[in-house]
XYZ file of C-alpha atoms in Angstrom:
363
model
C -22.225 15.550 -12.029
C -22.397 11.986 -13.325
C -22.227 13.262 -16.903
C -19.148 15.296 -16.011
C -17.507 12.248 -14.399
C -18.480 9.961 -17.278
C -17.010 12.360 -19.811
C -13.842 12.616 -17.727
C -13.436 8.836 -17.716
C -14.282 8.422 -21.400
C -11.753 11.091 -22.336
C -8.932 9.696 -20.227
C -5.735 9.831 -22.257
C -4.718 6.398 -23.466
C -1.808 5.346 -21.327
C 1.317 4.236 -23.126
C 1.665 0.541 -22.419
C 4.688 -0.222 -20.279
C 6.124 -3.594 -21.258
C 8.353 -4.866 -18.488
C 11.117 -7.327 -19.287
C 11.068 -10.814 -17.755
C 7.444 -10.586 -16.527
C 6.226 -14.093 -15.670
C 2.456 -14.199 -15.988
C 1.906 -17.107 -13.591
C 3.677 -15.785 -10.493
C 2.012 -15.235 -7.121
C 1.431 -11.697 -5.863
C 1.887 -11.303 -2.101
C 0.965 -7.787 -0.959
C 1.836 -6.781 2.604
C -0.057 -3.636 3.587
C 1.790 -2.343 6.635
C -0.071 -0.290 9.213
C 1.287 3.280 9.488
C 4.630 2.481 7.837
C 6.162 5.612 6.376
C 9.243 5.972 4.209
C 11.403 7.924 6.630
C 12.036 5.071 9.121
C 13.123 2.743 6.289
C 16.905 2.734 6.340
C 17.002 4.997 9.404
C 19.747 4.412 11.961
C 19.469 5.791 15.482
C 22.810 5.557 17.223
C 24.016 2.104 16.234
C 20.474 0.762 15.830
C 18.887 0.103 12.442
C 15.114 0.545 12.527
C 14.475 -1.784 9.568
C 17.492 -4.115 9.306
C 15.682 -6.856 7.379
C 14.026 -4.482 4.921
C 17.415 -2.779 4.466
C 18.797 -6.122 3.338
C 15.934 -6.547 0.900
C 16.665 -3.113 -0.588
C 20.248 -4.184 -1.272
C 19.042 -7.149 -3.351
C 19.371 -6.689 -7.108
C 15.790 -7.894 -7.655
C 14.227 -5.300 -5.316
C 12.590 -2.177 -6.725
C 11.954 0.659 -4.257
C 9.870 3.807 -4.569
C 10.306 5.879 -1.411
C 8.469 9.067 -2.410
C 4.884 7.809 -2.587
C 2.309 10.289 -1.334
C -0.209 8.929 1.163
C -3.653 9.703 -0.291
C -6.113 8.197 2.197
C -8.871 10.288 3.782
C -11.579 9.491 6.318
C -11.351 5.737 5.712
C -7.661 5.568 6.655
C -6.475 1.922 6.252
C -9.637 0.958 4.392
C -9.008 3.815 1.954
C -5.546 2.412 1.279
C -7.108 -0.927 0.340
C -9.552 0.912 -1.936
C -6.833 2.930 -3.702
C -4.415 0.047 -4.181
C -6.981 -2.547 -5.201
C -9.257 -0.445 -7.440
C -7.242 2.493 -8.764
C -9.731 4.985 -7.324
C -9.157 7.767 -4.811
C -11.316 7.876 -1.643
C -14.506 9.764 -0.951
C -14.263 13.465 -0.171
C -15.999 12.752 3.145
C -16.821 9.458 4.769
C -15.358 6.006 4.279
C -16.066 4.157 1.035
C -15.795 0.891 2.970
C -19.020 1.834 4.748
C -20.861 3.943 2.177
C -19.937 2.090 -1.018
C -19.357 -1.504 0.061
C -22.121 -2.815 -2.199
C -20.683 -1.057 -5.256
C -19.327 -2.845 -8.289
C -15.560 -2.332 -8.565
C -12.822 -3.110 -11.030
C -9.826 -4.460 -9.130
C -6.490 -6.222 -9.072
C -8.208 -9.423 -7.932
C -10.704 -9.321 -10.797
C -7.910 -8.604 -13.286
C -5.902 -11.566 -12.017
C -9.029 -13.731 -11.974
C -9.063 -13.393 -15.766
C -5.796 -15.325 -15.625
C -7.329 -17.875 -13.202
C -5.543 -16.564 -10.121
C -7.115 -17.337 -6.729
C -7.171 -14.449 -4.255
C -7.393 -14.134 -0.483
C -7.208 -11.354 2.095
C -5.736 -11.945 5.558
C -6.552 -9.510 8.361
C -5.928 -9.309 12.094
C -9.292 -7.753 12.941
C -12.796 -9.098 12.803
C -14.321 -8.791 9.321
C -16.736 -6.144 10.613
C -13.876 -3.698 11.238
C -13.929 -1.133 8.397
C -16.604 -3.412 6.895
C -13.914 -5.663 5.445
C -16.262 -8.606 5.116
C -18.178 -6.676 2.468
C -15.283 -4.903 0.763
C -13.335 -8.154 0.410
C -16.176 -9.449 -1.767
C -16.589 -6.127 -3.593
C -12.879 -6.041 -4.468
C -13.046 -9.541 -5.930
C -11.238 -11.623 -3.313
C -12.270 -15.265 -3.217
C -11.502 -15.765 0.473
C -11.217 -13.724 3.655
C -9.347 -14.938 6.735
C -10.125 -12.642 9.650
C -9.373 -12.438 13.374
C -5.840 -13.731 12.806
C -4.646 -11.643 15.732
C -6.233 -14.285 17.941
C -6.721 -13.608 21.623
C -3.307 -12.035 22.107
C -2.513 -8.359 22.542
C -2.241 -6.105 19.522
C 1.523 -6.050 19.911
C 1.712 -9.708 18.797
C -0.921 -9.334 16.063
C 1.531 -9.327 13.172
C 3.418 -12.359 14.395
C 0.116 -14.242 14.543
C -1.019 -12.873 11.170
C 2.051 -14.120 9.350
C 2.396 -17.438 11.156
C -1.266 -18.324 10.534
C -1.258 -17.146 6.930
C 1.766 -19.130 5.822
C 0.250 -22.659 5.976
C -2.893 -21.375 4.240
C -0.784 -19.950 1.418
C 1.115 -23.197 1.141
C -2.165 -25.021 0.552
C -3.561 -22.540 -1.986
C -3.654 -23.241 -5.682
C -1.017 -21.228 -7.521
C -0.825 -18.612 -8.886
C -2.552 -16.638 -6.137
C -2.967 -13.065 -4.990
C -2.635 -12.719 -1.204
C -3.186 -9.453 0.653
C -1.960 -9.379 4.256
C -2.948 -6.368 6.360
C -0.789 -5.808 9.448
C -1.845 -4.161 12.719
C 0.890 -4.069 15.384
C 2.232 -0.641 14.384
C -1.176 1.007 14.802
C -1.456 4.024 17.095
C -1.491 4.899 19.962
C 2.205 4.754 20.749
C 1.878 5.237 24.484
C 4.205 2.401 25.452
C 6.805 0.266 23.666
C 5.676 -3.093 22.270
C 9.171 -4.567 22.717
C 11.479 -4.245 25.697
C 14.455 -6.313 24.550
C 15.699 -3.547 22.274
C 18.507 -0.957 22.614
C 16.282 1.757 21.122
C 14.797 2.168 24.586
C 18.041 3.832 25.636
C 18.191 6.368 22.797
C 16.994 9.966 22.968
C 14.011 11.072 20.873
C 11.795 14.119 20.531
C 9.152 12.248 22.525
C 8.297 8.817 23.909
C 5.633 8.597 21.203
C 8.274 8.809 18.467
C 10.412 6.224 20.230
C 7.506 3.822 20.631
C 6.511 4.224 16.988
C 10.008 3.316 15.835
C 10.070 0.331 18.179
C 6.785 -0.807 16.620
C 8.299 -0.466 13.132
C 11.303 -2.471 14.293
C 8.926 -5.205 15.479
C 7.091 -5.249 12.148
C 10.424 -5.542 10.339
C 11.177 -8.616 12.454
C 7.775 -10.137 11.627
C 8.204 -9.507 7.899
C 11.591 -11.198 8.113
C 10.039 -14.312 9.624
C 7.300 -14.361 6.996
C 9.529 -13.968 3.945
C 12.003 -16.519 5.268
C 8.981 -18.765 5.804
C 7.965 -18.307 2.167
C 11.444 -19.469 1.202
C 11.276 -22.488 3.506
C 7.879 -23.533 2.122
C 9.036 -23.212 -1.480
C 6.753 -20.256 -2.272
C 9.274 -17.439 -2.536
C 10.801 -18.154 -5.942
C 7.397 -18.044 -7.668
C 6.175 -14.966 -5.768
C 6.497 -11.221 -6.106
C 6.299 -9.691 -2.628
C 5.096 -6.089 -2.365
C 5.476 -4.103 0.860
C 3.430 -0.896 1.078
C 2.708 1.576 3.862
C -1.035 2.141 4.181
C -0.972 5.783 5.324
C 0.962 8.459 7.144
C 0.730 8.539 10.939
C 3.966 9.543 12.605
C 5.039 12.150 10.081
C 8.696 13.049 9.600
C 8.263 16.545 11.017
C 7.246 14.964 14.341
C 10.477 12.951 14.358
C 12.440 16.129 13.648
C 10.450 18.217 16.137
C 8.922 20.555 13.516
C 5.352 21.810 13.804
C 4.762 22.498 10.113
C 3.768 19.439 8.063
C 5.185 19.359 4.547
C 3.920 16.995 1.880
C 7.251 15.180 1.933
C 6.687 14.315 5.591
C 3.815 12.020 4.565
C 5.546 9.689 2.098
C 4.964 5.936 2.378
C 7.141 3.187 0.861
C 6.380 0.983 -2.143
C 8.834 -1.924 -2.173
C 8.788 -4.781 -4.710
C 10.788 -7.824 -3.620
C 11.839 -10.679 -5.934
C 10.684 -8.626 -8.887
C 11.424 -9.480 -12.524
C 13.300 -6.169 -12.770
C 16.791 -5.198 -11.803
C 17.234 -2.996 -8.750
C 15.771 0.466 -9.213
C 15.297 3.359 -6.853
C 13.761 6.634 -7.984
C 13.471 10.129 -6.564
C 10.307 10.890 -8.522
C 7.146 11.609 -6.555
C 4.292 9.122 -6.998
C 0.860 8.870 -5.427
C -0.798 5.836 -3.890
C -3.128 6.066 -6.899
C -0.153 4.999 -9.054
C 0.257 1.651 -7.297
C -2.778 0.036 -8.960
C -1.655 0.486 -12.598
C 1.876 -0.436 -11.545
C 0.694 -3.766 -10.134
C -1.292 -4.441 -13.310
C 1.933 -3.867 -15.251
C 3.953 -6.011 -12.908
C 1.556 -8.949 -13.120
C 1.149 -8.791 -16.896
C -2.522 -7.687 -16.860
C -2.149 -5.678 -20.042
C -5.686 -6.202 -21.359
C -7.699 -5.379 -18.240
C -10.350 -2.784 -19.039
C -9.857 -0.394 -16.098
C -6.326 0.981 -15.871
C -7.080 3.398 -13.012
C -6.524 7.129 -12.748
C -2.858 6.788 -11.863
C 0.294 6.160 -13.835
C 2.558 3.155 -13.764
C 5.661 3.917 -11.735
C 7.592 1.949 -14.350
C 6.858 4.529 -17.033
C 9.575 6.988 -17.960
C 6.848 9.627 -18.271
C 5.493 9.535 -14.703
C 4.352 13.017 -13.660
C 6.530 13.488 -10.568
C 3.612 15.178 -8.815
C 1.082 14.075 -6.187
C -1.299 15.835 -3.812
C -1.972 15.035 -0.172
C -5.577 15.056 1.077
C -5.195 18.553 2.535
C -4.192 19.942 -0.846
C -0.478 20.333 -0.190
C 1.580 18.673 -2.909
C 5.037 17.299 -3.566
C 7.083 17.267 -6.732
C 5.793 19.445 -9.501
C 9.061 21.015 -10.654
C 8.851 21.409 -14.439
C 5.481 19.599 -14.425
C 2.932 21.195 -16.803
C -0.111 22.803 -15.211
C -2.339 20.525 -17.301
C -0.845 17.470 -15.569
C -1.307 18.998 -12.123
C -4.904 19.887 -13.003
C -5.620 16.334 -14.146
C -4.042 14.763 -11.059
C -5.964 17.134 -8.766
C -9.255 16.636 -10.635
C -9.059 12.867 -10.115
C -10.018 13.432 -6.462
C -13.327 15.027 -7.438
C -14.118 12.492 -10.154
C -13.356 9.512 -7.930
C -15.784 10.839 -5.327
C -18.532 11.075 -7.956
C -17.840 7.615 -9.388
C -17.977 6.029 -5.961
C -21.197 7.768 -4.927
C -22.882 6.956 -8.252
C -21.668 3.324 -8.344
C -20.333 4.100 -11.808
C -18.952 0.637 -12.613
C -22.294 -1.088 -12.032
C -23.114 -1.347 -15.703
């Protein structure tokens, strides 16, 4: 199996280098990994109520790049799998969480790639570092610092407000350029009661209270992101930072909002939003996978010479496959996509599992 995986990696087609205009090598990367944020609530209006008014404003900015059709590709590790995929360019284990079973592995990563350019990196989380074994994976993924338990003693519903308010002064004091990963929590399930009560959404009709409470949680996260980004501007950090907002995995799928039982692949899309980017505004209808975020971030940050480019494709390439598979095997896109491309994209799941279990990069 290891020989098969090694041959697969060694025979990876050389990716055409995507040279982005106006890339500034020394900019900060601020990655906000948003708990359970899916694409369908972004831009959604219920009655006269916008679910994501601040993010909507960001999408209207000419320096924002938005990919709305990104397939969630986490498995048993859920949020920890999202960190694995985005930071290392690998897909998760077939069974089990890599954060527990592979935390002592050697990994290539965004943080290690940026470290070659002398960037400092830090991860900010609401939970204790033992949750999803983040104390160990933070080190394995190359982060220099971990700030945990930023939720404080408050309820989960105020976790994100605390996360952002406590992270901001730390970022202000960090040497630039830096890579900061902030992992939110307030929009985590269960959605048994609303986390805000001063909101007109409470008076709207939904398929269920669970759907309503999820959207209220997303509205709260939007408010917290607004405070954080405006804080970056106030502290003089915004202009030299690229801010990336990504949903970590599907949770409240679009079919639930619509009242459909059948889950389609399109119901599981998560957003990939790049704010204050060096590119002009771009939205695309092509399907991407979470596996494509890693090489895209390498492109965006000018890490052209890093040895591991990941299994995915840069979303900035004109040749992106427009095909991605969900963990259950259902897929999206694929119209006019050659079978060889589909086979490669599907085979990456199997190979990633082998590489993780064999600690392939420990050499």
